[in-house]
mmCIF file of C-alpha atoms in Angstrom:
data_model
loop_
_atom_site.group_PDB
_atom_site.id
_atom_site.type_symbol
_atom_site.label_atom_id
_atom_site.label_comp_id
_atom_site.label_asym_id
_atom_site.label_seq_id
_atom_site.Cartn_x
_atom_site.Cartn_y
_atom_site.Cartn_z
ATOM 1 C CA MET A 172 -19.146 10.556 281.372
ATOM 2 C CA LYS A 173 -22.906 10.310 281.798
ATOM 3 C CA GLU A 174 -23.820 9.283 285.425
ATOM 4 C CA VAL A 175 -26.922 7.227 285.882
ATOM 5 C CA LEU A 176 -27.897 6.725 289.549
ATOM 6 C CA ILE A 177 -30.421 4.148 290.538
ATOM 7 C CA LEU A 178 -31.869 4.351 294.065
ATOM 8 C CA GLY A 179 -33.245 1.015 295.375
ATOM 9 C CA ALA A 180 -32.306 -2.542 294.514
ATOM 10 C CA GLY A 181 -35.622 -4.251 294.830
ATOM 11 C CA TYR A 182 -37.396 -5.798 291.864
ATOM 12 C CA THR A 183 -37.599 -2.547 289.900
ATOM 13 C CA GLY A 184 -34.111 -1.146 290.787
ATOM 14 C CA MET A 185 -32.411 -4.461 289.931
ATOM 15 C CA THR A 186 -34.327 -4.713 286.664
ATOM 16 C CA ALA A 187 -33.442 -1.189 285.672
ATOM 17 C CA ALA A 188 -29.776 -1.806 286.490
ATOM 18 C CA ALA A 189 -29.593 -5.073 284.582
ATOM 19 C CA GLY A 190 -31.496 -3.702 281.656
ATOM 20 C CA LEU A 191 -29.474 -0.558 281.266
ATOM 21 C CA ALA A 192 -26.215 -2.345 281.865
ATOM 22 C CA GLY A 193 -26.978 -4.736 279.008
ATOM 23 C CA ARG A 194 -27.949 -1.816 276.701
ATOM 24 C CA VAL A 195 -24.829 0.313 277.216
ATOM 25 C CA LYS A 196 -22.188 -2.469 277.711
ATOM 26 C CA ARG A 197 -20.364 -1.341 274.529
ATOM 27 C CA ARG A 198 -20.193 2.245 275.648
ATOM 28 C CA ASP A 199 -17.478 3.725 277.704
ATOM 29 C CA ASP A 200 -19.204 7.056 278.350
ATOM 30 C CA VAL A 201 -21.969 5.826 280.719
ATOM 31 C CA HIS A 202 -21.394 4.932 284.353
ATOM 32 C CA ILE A 203 -24.190 3.175 286.438
ATOM 33 C CA THR A 204 -24.357 3.227 290.204
ATOM 34 C CA LEU A 205 -26.936 1.316 292.213
ATOM 35 C CA VAL A 206 -27.668 2.273 295.839
ATOM 36 C CA ASN A 207 -29.338 -0.039 298.430
ATOM 37 C CA PRO A 208 -29.242 -0.223 302.250
ATOM 38 C CA GLN A 209 -28.301 -3.923 302.261
ATOM 39 C CA THR A 210 -26.484 -6.341 300.077
ATOM 40 C CA ARG A 211 -29.142 -9.144 300.380
ATOM 41 C CA PHE A 212 -31.945 -9.036 297.807
ATOM 42 C CA THR A 213 -35.365 -8.926 299.429
ATOM 43 C CA GLU A 214 -37.843 -11.302 297.741
ATOM 44 C CA ARG A 215 -40.978 -9.355 298.646
ATOM 45 C CA LEU A 216 -43.089 -11.911 296.871
ATOM 46 C CA ARG A 217 -41.967 -14.536 299.502
ATOM 47 C CA LEU A 218 -41.842 -12.644 302.704
ATOM 48 C CA HIS A 219 -44.975 -14.466 303.926
ATOM 49 C CA GLN A 220 -43.020 -17.602 303.609
ATOM 50 C CA ILE A 221 -40.249 -16.272 305.770
ATOM 51 C CA ALA A 222 -42.804 -15.025 308.334
ATOM 52 C CA SER A 223 -44.255 -18.561 308.558
ATOM 53 C CA GLY A 224 -40.855 -19.983 309.387
ATOM 54 C CA GLN A 225 -39.553 -21.053 306.002
ATOM 55 C CA THR A 226 -35.830 -20.523 304.991
ATOM 56 C CA LEU A 227 -35.341 -18.953 301.532
ATOM 57 C CA GLU A 228 -32.193 -18.922 299.342
ATOM 58 C CA ASP A 229 -29.645 -16.266 300.326
ATOM 59 C CA LEU A 230 -29.485 -13.908 297.234
ATOM 60 C CA HIS A 231 -26.837 -11.232 297.158
ATOM 61 C CA ILE A 232 -27.059 -8.179 294.977
ATOM 62 C CA PRO A 233 -23.433 -7.740 294.293
ATOM 63 C CA ASP A 234 -23.220 -11.267 292.948
ATOM 64 C CA ARG A 235 -25.737 -10.506 290.271
ATOM 65 C CA LEU A 236 -23.916 -7.306 289.298
ATOM 66 C CA THR A 237 -20.598 -9.087 288.584
ATOM 67 C CA SER A 238 -19.111 -8.176 285.204
ATOM 68 C CA THR A 239 -21.924 -5.686 284.532
ATOM 69 C CA GLY A 240 -19.950 -2.527 285.109
ATOM 70 C CA VAL A 241 -22.504 -1.348 287.610
ATOM 71 C CA ASP A 242 -21.057 -0.031 290.875
ATOM 72 C CA PHE A 243 -22.874 -0.996 294.073
ATOM 73 C CA VAL A 244 -23.038 1.409 296.995
ATOM 74 C CA LYS A 245 -24.482 0.105 300.293
ATOM 75 C CA GLY A 246 -26.164 2.825 302.357
ATOM 76 C CA TRP A 247 -29.429 4.667 303.031
ATOM 77 C CA VAL A 248 -30.542 7.480 300.869
ATOM 78 C CA THR A 249 -30.890 10.485 303.261
ATOM 79 C CA GLY A 250 -31.527 13.357 300.833
ATOM 80 C CA ILE A 251 -31.988 14.384 297.153
ATOM 81 C CA ASP A 252 -30.916 17.777 295.742
ATOM 82 C CA ALA A 253 -32.709 17.873 292.483
ATOM 83 C CA ALA A 254 -31.364 21.262 291.549
ATOM 84 C CA ALA A 255 -27.665 20.287 292.166
ATOM 85 C CA GLN A 256 -28.471 16.727 290.796
ATOM 86 C CA THR A 257 -26.898 15.072 293.870
ATOM 87 C CA VAL A 258 -27.928 12.387 296.321
ATOM 88 C CA ARG A 259 -26.713 11.980 299.945
ATOM 89 C CA ILE A 260 -25.940 8.539 301.253
ATOM 90 C CA ASP A 261 -25.804 7.987 305.110
ATOM 91 C CA ASP A 262 -25.383 11.837 305.354
ATOM 92 C CA ASP A 263 -21.638 11.445 304.639
ATOM 93 C CA VAL A 264 -21.324 10.481 300.955
ATOM 94 C CA THR A 265 -22.604 12.582 298.048
ATOM 95 C CA LEU A 266 -23.231 11.092 294.574
ATOM 96 C CA ARG A 267 -23.819 13.124 291.426
ATOM 97 C CA TYR A 268 -26.109 12.098 288.644
ATOM 98 C CA ASP A 269 -27.123 13.194 285.153
ATOM 99 C CA THR A 270 -30.110 10.709 285.155
ATOM 100 C CA LEU A 271 -31.729 9.473 288.323
ATOM 101 C CA VAL A 272 -33.886 6.352 288.487
ATOM 102 C CA TYR A 273 -36.123 6.544 291.608
ATOM 103 C CA ALA A 274 -36.947 2.968 292.710
ATOM 104 C CA LEU A 275 -37.325 3.203 296.419
ATOM 105 C CA GLY A 276 -40.642 1.451 296.513
ATOM 106 C CA SER A 277 -43.017 1.488 299.421
ATOM 107 C CA VAL A 278 -43.372 0.072 302.923
ATOM 108 C CA THR A 279 -46.296 -1.031 305.040
ATOM 109 C CA ASP A 280 -48.077 1.908 306.572
ATOM 110 C CA THR A 281 -47.827 1.444 310.386
ATOM 111 C CA ALA A 282 -48.767 4.954 311.401
ATOM 112 C CA GLY A 283 -52.397 5.188 310.450
ATOM 113 C CA VAL A 284 -53.861 3.205 313.381
ATOM 114 C CA PRO A 285 -52.725 3.584 317.051
ATOM 115 C CA GLY A 286 -50.558 0.791 318.312
ATOM 116 C CA VAL A 287 -49.592 -0.713 314.969
ATOM 117 C CA ASP A 288 -46.043 0.551 315.052
ATOM 118 C CA GLU A 289 -45.591 -0.553 318.614
ATOM 119 C CA PHE A 290 -47.319 -3.938 318.810
ATOM 120 C CA ALA A 291 -47.836 -5.334 315.267
ATOM 121 C CA TYR A 292 -45.528 -7.173 312.988
ATOM 122 C CA SER A 293 -45.146 -6.202 309.260
ATOM 123 C CA LEU A 294 -43.732 -7.604 306.048
ATOM 124 C CA THR A 295 -41.730 -4.553 304.996
ATOM 125 C CA SER A 296 -38.432 -6.407 305.035
ATOM 126 C CA GLY A 297 -36.875 -9.844 305.472
ATOM 127 C CA GLN A 298 -35.798 -8.918 309.049
ATOM 128 C CA ASP A 299 -39.445 -7.959 309.935
ATOM 129 C CA ALA A 300 -40.734 -11.319 308.582
ATOM 130 C CA ALA A 301 -38.084 -13.204 310.501
ATOM 131 C CA MET A 302 -39.015 -11.433 313.726
ATOM 132 C CA LEU A 303 -42.639 -12.730 313.299
ATOM 133 C CA ALA A 304 -41.335 -16.177 312.484
ATOM 134 C CA ALA A 305 -39.340 -16.281 315.651
ATOM 135 C CA HIS A 306 -42.319 -15.198 317.687
ATOM 136 C CA LEU A 307 -44.665 -17.828 316.056
ATOM 137 C CA ASP A 308 -42.147 -20.463 316.885
ATOM 138 C CA ARG A 309 -42.320 -19.562 320.618
ATOM 139 C CA MET A 310 -46.210 -20.013 320.449
ATOM 140 C CA ALA A 311 -47.444 -23.416 321.363
ATOM 141 C CA ASP A 312 -51.028 -22.209 320.883
ATOM 142 C CA GLY A 313 -53.074 -19.029 320.690
ATOM 143 C CA THR A 314 -54.403 -16.693 318.098
ATOM 144 C CA VAL A 315 -52.686 -14.822 315.289
ATOM 145 C CA VAL A 316 -54.595 -11.878 313.743
ATOM 146 C CA VAL A 317 -53.765 -11.021 310.107
ATOM 147 C CA ALA A 318 -54.989 -7.461 309.360
ATOM 148 C CA GLY A 319 -55.864 -6.839 305.756
ATOM 149 C CA GLY A 320 -57.631 -8.865 303.171
ATOM 150 C CA GLY A 321 -55.576 -8.112 300.101
ATOM 151 C CA LEU A 322 -53.343 -10.638 298.444
ATOM 152 C CA THR A 323 -50.531 -10.226 301.092
ATOM 153 C CA GLY A 324 -52.891 -10.755 303.841
ATOM 154 C CA VAL A 325 -54.559 -13.779 302.332
ATOM 155 C CA GLU A 326 -51.198 -15.490 301.496
ATOM 156 C CA SER A 327 -49.844 -14.653 304.939
ATOM 157 C CA ALA A 328 -52.945 -16.045 306.744
ATOM 158 C CA ALA A 329 -52.778 -19.307 304.630
ATOM 159 C CA GLU A 330 -49.022 -19.738 305.011
ATOM 160 C CA ILE A 331 -49.054 -19.337 308.822
ATOM 161 C CA ALA A 332 -52.075 -21.607 309.109
ATOM 162 C CA GLU A 333 -50.340 -24.382 307.140
ATOM 163 C CA GLN A 334 -46.991 -24.146 308.848
ATOM 164 C CA HIS A 335 -48.519 -23.711 312.366
ATOM 165 C CA PRO A 336 -51.618 -25.877 312.462
ATOM 166 C CA GLY A 337 -51.778 -25.531 316.354
ATOM 167 C CA LEU A 338 -52.434 -21.831 316.039
ATOM 168 C CA ASP A 339 -55.821 -20.045 315.421
ATOM 169 C CA VAL A 340 -55.482 -17.700 312.448
ATOM 170 C CA VAL A 341 -58.056 -14.929 312.117
ATOM 171 C CA LEU A 342 -58.082 -12.783 308.895
ATOM 172 C CA LEU A 343 -59.730 -9.423 309.389
ATOM 173 C CA SER A 344 -60.616 -7.106 306.503
ATOM 174 C CA ARG A 345 -62.746 -4.202 305.616
ATOM 175 C CA GLN A 346 -63.640 -5.782 302.341
ATOM 176 C CA THR A 347 -64.262 -9.429 301.411
ATOM 177 C CA PRO A 348 -60.904 -11.041 300.582
ATOM 178 C CA GLY A 349 -60.706 -11.662 296.858
ATOM 179 C CA SER A 350 -63.288 -9.010 296.098
ATOM 180 C CA MET A 351 -61.360 -7.978 292.935
ATOM 181 C CA MET A 352 -61.728 -11.558 291.660
ATOM 182 C CA GLY A 353 -64.589 -13.075 289.774
ATOM 183 C CA ALA A 354 -67.187 -14.919 291.846
ATOM 184 C CA LYS A 355 -65.956 -18.468 291.151
ATOM 185 C CA ALA A 356 -62.297 -17.643 291.888
ATOM 186 C CA ARG A 357 -63.253 -15.815 295.045
ATOM 187 C CA ALA A 358 -65.361 -18.683 296.241
ATOM 188 C CA ARG A 359 -62.362 -21.086 295.513
ATOM 189 C CA LEU A 360 -60.092 -18.796 297.461
ATOM 190 C CA HIS A 361 -62.428 -18.854 300.523
ATOM 191 C CA ALA A 362 -62.700 -22.644 300.151
ATOM 192 C CA GLY A 363 -58.868 -22.864 300.394
ATOM 193 C CA LEU A 364 -58.717 -20.618 303.505
ATOM 194 C CA ASN A 365 -61.493 -22.627 305.169
ATOM 195 C CA ARG A 366 -59.575 -25.895 304.437
ATOM 196 C CA LEU A 367 -56.600 -24.482 306.276
ATOM 197 C CA GLY A 368 -58.695 -23.422 309.186
ATOM 198 C CA VAL A 369 -58.389 -19.671 308.648
ATOM 199 C CA GLN A 370 -61.246 -17.760 310.169
ATOM 200 C CA VAL A 371 -62.264 -14.905 307.773
ATOM 201 C CA ARG A 372 -64.091 -11.920 309.081
ATOM 202 C CA ALA A 373 -64.897 -9.180 306.497
ATOM 203 C CA GLY A 374 -66.547 -5.785 307.003
ATOM 204 C CA VAL A 375 -64.625 -5.020 310.220
ATOM 205 C CA ASP A 376 -62.551 -1.942 310.943
ATOM 206 C CA ILE A 377 -59.509 -2.152 313.355
ATOM 207 C CA VAL A 378 -59.179 1.041 315.408
ATOM 208 C CA LYS A 379 -56.322 0.042 317.836
ATOM 209 C CA VAL A 380 -53.682 -2.685 318.086
ATOM 210 C CA MET A 381 -52.675 -3.601 321.695
ATOM 211 C CA ALA A 382 -50.209 -5.900 323.177
ATOM 212 C CA ASP A 383 -52.804 -8.608 323.707
ATOM 213 C CA GLY A 384 -55.069 -8.079 320.696
ATOM 214 C CA VAL A 385 -56.951 -5.679 318.548
ATOM 215 C CA ALA A 386 -59.918 -3.363 319.123
ATOM 216 C CA LEU A 387 -62.676 -3.000 316.480
ATOM 217 C CA ALA A 388 -64.754 0.004 315.697
ATOM 218 C CA ASP A 389 -67.952 -1.572 317.117
ATOM 219 C CA GLY A 390 -66.254 -1.967 320.525
ATOM 220 C CA GLU A 391 -65.336 -5.693 320.165
ATOM 221 C CA VAL A 392 -61.897 -6.728 321.334
ATOM 222 C CA ILE A 393 -60.278 -9.827 319.716
ATOM 223 C CA ALA A 394 -57.536 -11.316 321.823
ATOM 224 C CA ALA A 395 -54.372 -12.319 320.000
ATOM 225 C CA GLN A 396 -50.801 -13.263 320.890
ATOM 226 C CA ALA A 397 -49.520 -11.893 317.420
ATOM 227 C CA VAL A 398 -50.813 -9.353 315.011
ATOM 228 C CA LEU A 399 -49.529 -9.057 311.467
ATOM 229 C CA TRP A 400 -50.324 -5.755 309.809
ATOM 230 C CA THR A 401 -50.609 -6.073 305.917
ATOM 231 C CA THR A 402 -53.001 -3.184 305.010
ATOM 232 C CA GLY A 403 -51.926 0.162 303.563
ATOM 233 C CA VAL A 404 -48.580 1.323 302.257
ATOM 234 C CA ARG A 405 -46.617 4.541 302.178
ATOM 235 C CA VAL A 406 -43.725 5.812 300.328
ATOM 236 C CA SER A 407 -40.549 7.684 301.278
ATOM 237 C CA PRO A 408 -40.929 11.420 301.841
ATOM 238 C CA LEU A 409 -37.621 11.972 300.007
ATOM 239 C CA ALA A 410 -39.350 12.850 296.671
ATOM 240 C CA VAL A 411 -41.514 15.631 298.084
ATOM 241 C CA ALA A 412 -38.610 16.961 300.076
ATOM 242 C CA ALA A 413 -36.574 17.263 296.951
ATOM 243 C CA GLY A 414 -39.247 19.396 295.398
ATOM 244 C CA LEU A 415 -40.508 16.788 292.814
ATOM 245 C CA THR A 416 -44.192 16.891 291.817
ATOM 246 C CA VAL A 417 -45.943 14.182 293.754
ATOM 247 C CA ASP A 418 -49.591 12.983 294.103
ATOM 248 C CA ASP A 419 -51.554 12.948 297.364
ATOM 249 C CA ARG A 420 -49.861 9.698 298.458
ATOM 250 C CA GLY A 421 -46.349 11.089 297.925
ATOM 251 C CA ARG A 422 -45.665 9.173 294.670
ATOM 252 C CA ILE A 423 -43.749 10.922 291.905
ATOM 253 C CA VAL A 424 -46.083 12.077 289.060
ATOM 254 C CA THR A 425 -44.648 10.954 285.778
ATOM 255 C CA ASP A 426 -45.254 11.791 282.026
ATOM 256 C CA GLU A 427 -46.069 9.098 279.528
ATOM 257 C CA SER A 428 -42.396 8.169 279.334
ATOM 258 C CA LEU A 429 -42.075 7.629 283.172
ATOM 259 C CA ARG A 430 -40.155 10.838 283.708
ATOM 260 C CA SER A 431 -40.970 13.189 286.497
ATOM 261 C CA VAL A 432 -43.291 15.955 285.175
ATOM 262 C CA SER A 433 -41.267 18.514 287.134
ATOM 263 C CA HIS A 434 -37.804 17.066 286.651
ATOM 264 C CA PRO A 435 -37.411 15.249 283.381
ATOM 265 C CA ASN A 436 -33.991 13.827 284.270
ATOM 266 C CA VAL A 437 -35.667 11.793 287.022
ATOM 267 C CA TYR A 438 -37.336 8.565 286.043
ATOM 268 C CA ALA A 439 -39.774 7.015 288.683
ATOM 269 C CA VAL A 440 -40.637 3.333 288.553
ATOM 270 C CA GLY A 441 -42.530 0.766 290.598
ATOM 271 C CA ASP A 442 -44.488 1.671 293.779
ATOM 272 C CA ALA A 443 -42.940 5.081 294.130
ATOM 273 C CA ALA A 444 -44.408 6.300 290.904
ATOM 274 C CA ALA A 445 -47.882 7.564 289.954
ATOM 275 C CA ILE A 446 -48.195 6.302 286.414
ATOM 276 C CA ARG A 447 -51.391 6.896 284.598
ATOM 277 C CA GLN A 448 -52.794 4.678 281.890
ATOM 278 C CA GLY A 449 -56.081 4.863 280.070
ATOM 279 C CA TYR A 450 -57.782 2.878 282.804
ATOM 280 C CA GLY A 451 -56.318 4.819 285.728
ATOM 281 C CA VAL A 452 -53.160 5.002 287.859
ATOM 282 C CA ILE A 453 -51.217 1.718 288.033
ATOM 283 C CA HIS A 454 -51.309 0.151 291.451
ATOM 284 C CA GLY A 455 -48.030 -1.094 292.915
ATOM 285 C CA THR A 456 -47.227 -4.810 292.231
ATOM 286 C CA CYS A 457 -44.258 -6.639 290.910
ATOM 287 C CA GLN A 458 -46.277 -7.476 287.814
ATOM 288 C CA SER A 459 -46.430 -3.820 286.817
ATOM 289 C CA GLY A 460 -43.166 -2.621 288.566
ATOM 290 C CA ILE A 461 -40.725 -4.763 286.438
ATOM 291 C CA PRO A 462 -42.093 -3.424 283.108
ATOM 292 C CA THR A 463 -41.767 0.121 284.329
ATOM 293 C CA ALA A 464 -38.115 -0.519 285.050
ATOM 294 C CA MET A 465 -37.530 -2.242 281.752
ATOM 295 C CA HIS A 466 -39.121 0.751 280.017
ATOM 296 C CA ALA A 467 -37.023 3.197 281.948
ATOM 297 C CA ALA A 468 -33.812 1.388 280.946
ATOM 298 C CA ALA A 469 -34.934 1.466 277.264
ATOM 299 C CA SER A 470 -35.838 5.194 277.518
ATOM 300 C CA ILE A 471 -32.605 6.239 279.071
ATOM 301 C CA THR A 472 -30.659 4.420 276.328
ATOM 302 C CA ARG A 473 -32.720 6.219 273.661
ATOM 303 C CA GLU A 474 -31.911 9.603 275.348
ATOM 304 C CA LEU A 475 -28.228 8.721 275.427
ATOM 305 C CA LYS A 476 -28.568 8.205 271.621
ATOM 306 C CA GLY A 477 -30.288 11.622 271.302
ATOM 307 C CA LYS A 478 -33.772 10.166 270.652
ATOM 308 C CA HIS A 479 -36.940 10.848 272.405
ATOM 309 C CA PRO A 480 -38.313 8.193 274.770
ATOM 310 C CA LYS A 481 -41.430 6.339 273.861
ATOM 311 C CA ALA A 482 -44.703 6.268 275.851
ATOM 312 C CA PHE A 483 -45.205 3.484 278.302
ATOM 313 C CA ARG A 484 -48.130 1.118 277.900
ATOM 314 C CA PHE A 485 -49.138 -1.589 280.315
ATOM 315 C CA GLY A 486 -51.912 -4.140 280.865
ATOM 316 C CA TYR A 487 -52.366 -6.557 283.650
ATOM 317 C CA VAL A 488 -52.357 -10.342 283.178
ATOM 318 C CA HIS A 489 -53.414 -12.015 286.428
ATOM 319 C CA GLN A 490 -54.069 -11.835 290.164
ATOM 320 C CA PRO A 491 -52.030 -14.725 291.628
ATOM 321 C CA VAL A 492 -52.517 -15.694 295.353
ATOM 322 C CA SER A 493 -50.907 -18.642 297.063
ATOM 323 C CA LEU A 494 -52.794 -20.692 299.660
ATOM 324 C CA GLY A 495 -49.886 -22.420 301.344
ATOM 325 C CA ARG A 496 -47.340 -24.484 299.393
ATOM 326 C CA LYS A 497 -49.817 -26.867 297.495
ATOM 327 C CA ASP A 498 -52.702 -24.732 296.664
ATOM 328 C CA ALA A 499 -53.369 -21.351 294.969
ATOM 329 C CA VAL A 500 -55.862 -19.345 292.883
ATOM 330 C CA ILE A 501 -54.882 -17.490 289.670
ATOM 331 C CA GLN A 502 -57.490 -15.060 288.403
ATOM 332 C CA PHE A 503 -56.622 -14.052 284.844
ATOM 333 C CA THR A 504 -57.564 -10.458 283.984
ATOM 334 C CA ARG A 505 -58.188 -7.960 281.348
ATOM 335 C CA PRO A 506 -55.506 -5.250 280.904
ATOM 336 C CA ASP A 507 -57.333 -2.922 283.222
ATOM 337 C CA ASP A 508 -57.237 -5.649 286.010
ATOM 338 C CA THR A 509 -60.895 -6.520 285.896
ATOM 339 C CA PRO A 510 -61.372 -10.319 286.069
ATOM 340 C CA ARG A 511 -61.895 -12.589 283.023
ATOM 341 C CA ARG A 512 -63.991 -15.797 283.271
ATOM 342 C CA PHE A 513 -60.906 -18.014 283.355
ATOM 343 C CA TYR A 514 -59.032 -18.965 286.559
ATOM 344 C CA LEU A 515 -56.739 -21.684 287.820
ATOM 345 C CA ALA A 516 -56.823 -23.384 291.230
ATOM 346 C CA GLY A 517 -55.243 -26.216 293.065
ATOM 347 C CA TRP A 518 -51.694 -27.791 292.385
ATOM 348 C CA LEU A 519 -51.462 -26.413 288.895
ATOM 349 C CA ALA A 520 -52.182 -22.896 290.179
ATOM 350 C CA ALA A 521 -49.540 -23.425 292.920
ATOM 351 C CA ALA A 522 -47.021 -24.362 290.373
ATOM 352 C CA TYR A 523 -47.895 -21.315 288.315
ATOM 353 C CA LYS A 524 -47.579 -19.089 291.391
ATOM 354 C CA GLU A 525 -44.218 -20.624 292.226
ATOM 355 C CA THR A 526 -42.996 -19.871 288.744
ATOM 356 C CA VAL A 527 -44.078 -16.203 289.094
ATOM 357 C CA SER A 528 -42.489 -15.900 292.558
ATOM 358 C CA SER A 529 -39.153 -17.359 291.504
ATOM 359 C CA SER A 530 -38.898 -15.591 288.049
ATOM 360 C CA PRO A 531 -37.474 -12.146 288.951
ATOM 361 C CA TRP A 532 -34.011 -13.182 290.117
ATOM 362 C CA PRO A 533 -33.112 -15.237 286.923
ATOM 363 C CA THR A 534 -34.841 -12.583 284.911
ATOM 364 C CA PHE A 535 -32.143 -10.015 285.978
ATOM 365 C CA ARG A 536 -29.499 -12.245 284.214
ATOM 366 C CA LEU A 537 -31.595 -12.697 281.112
ATOM 367 C CA ILE A 538 -32.141 -8.990 280.713
ATOM 368 C CA ARG A 539 -28.425 -8.410 280.961
ATOM 369 C CA VAL A 540 -27.776 -10.813 277.998
ATOM 370 C CA PHE A 541 -30.949 -9.863 276.057
ATOM 371 C CA PRO A 542 -31.827 -6.293 277.191
ATOM 372 C CA TRP A 543 -34.192 -5.785 274.195
ATOM 373 C CA LEU A 544 -36.497 -8.636 275.499
ATOM 374 C CA GLY A 545 -38.200 -6.252 277.790
ATOM 375 C CA SER A 546 -39.105 -3.629 275.194
ATOM 376 C CA ALA A 547 -41.733 -5.182 272.994
ATOM 377 C CA THR A 548 -43.765 -7.257 275.273
ATOM 378 C CA TRP A 549 -46.142 -4.496 276.533
ATOM 379 C CA ARG A 550 -46.177 -1.983 273.685
ATOM 380 C CA ARG A 551 -46.793 -4.145 270.607
ATOM 381 C CA GLY A 552 -48.687 -2.223 268.008
ATOM 382 C CA GLY A 553 -48.657 0.830 270.405
ATOM 383 C CA ARG A 554 -51.608 -0.615 272.476
ATOM 384 C CA SER A 555 -51.811 -2.117 275.885
ATOM 385 C CA THR A 556 -50.796 -5.708 275.796
ATOM 386 C CA ARG A 557 -49.626 -8.276 278.271
#
C-alpha cells in the first residue's frame, strides 16, 4: 500500500486531495490521508468579509471528502521526520508516508513590528477575523487602521468602511495601493476607496503598534481603536526543522516538478513552496496555489504508474480586488503578472470577483469527477498559459 499524506486542507491541500482521489479511485494500492487542525474549511479569499461582520456559509472538510476514500485526521502537525518518512500529529500520533504533499500555507507575520502580536488583529484564520468583527460591532465611532496596501489590505479597508459607515477607516501603506496595476485601474481603485470614505496614506512606515494606535517612523502617532495587520507573511518552521532545503523565507525549494530538491518524495505546493518560473519565483495566491496542487496530484499519479513527472508551467491571469459588495477592479495581466491594458470595474467586476471567490469549493467536487481537467489548462504546448 502506497501511503500519500497531505498536510493542510486549505485551497491547495483540498485540491491535491480531491485531484489525487479522483485519479486513483480505481486503485486499491493507494491510501490518502489529509491532515488539518480543524474540520471547517477556511475561505481565505473571504476573511475580510467575516472581519466586517458578514456571515459566510459553514463549509466542512469531511463533507467534501465523503465517498472519496480519503481519510481525514484532525490535528496539528508538530514535527516531520524526513529520514523516517513520518509526521507527528499533536505530539501523540505518528503517521507514515511514502509521498508527502506539504500544503501548510502561510500566516500573517505579526512578529516583525513591536506590538503587532499583542495589539493588532489579523486575518490568519476565521477565528481571528471573527474577533475583529466582534470588536468593530462594539465600536459606535472611532478610527480603524488597516496596515498594508496589498490586495488584502485594500479589500479589508473597503469592506469595513462599507459595513461600518460610522467608523473612520485609514489605510496605511509603504507603497501606493494598487501599484502593481496599470495607471487606469489603479486610479479606479483609489476612486472606489475614496467613494467609501477610506483615507489612504502611502509612503508611511509603521514602527510600533500600541493599544490606542500606531507610531510611524517619522514620529507621528495615529490614534486608533482597532488595528488590522495585513502586511507580511511567514511560513511554518516545520520544513527547515525537518532538514528540507528552504529559501531565505523558509519556503521549500522545489524542482521543476514541484518536488523538494533535497527530498524528492516531498511535494511542496502553494504559499509554502518556492517555485521558480522563467519570470521569477511565484508569489503566494489562490490563483497560483490551486494549479500547483493540481499538478502535484497529476505528478504523483504518474509516479505511481512508473512514469517521470512533468515540469510545472504557470502564468498569471488577473489581479482581482473587491471594493465592498457592489464594486471591484479586475486588472488583467500577462503571464508574469505585469498589467495588460484591459481591466474591469464596477458591478461587472464585482460579479467577476464573486465568481472567483466562490469557485474553489465547488471546484473540489469537479476535480474529483474530472481529475484530468486541471492538467492541460496551464501547460498547453509546453509553454506558460492561463
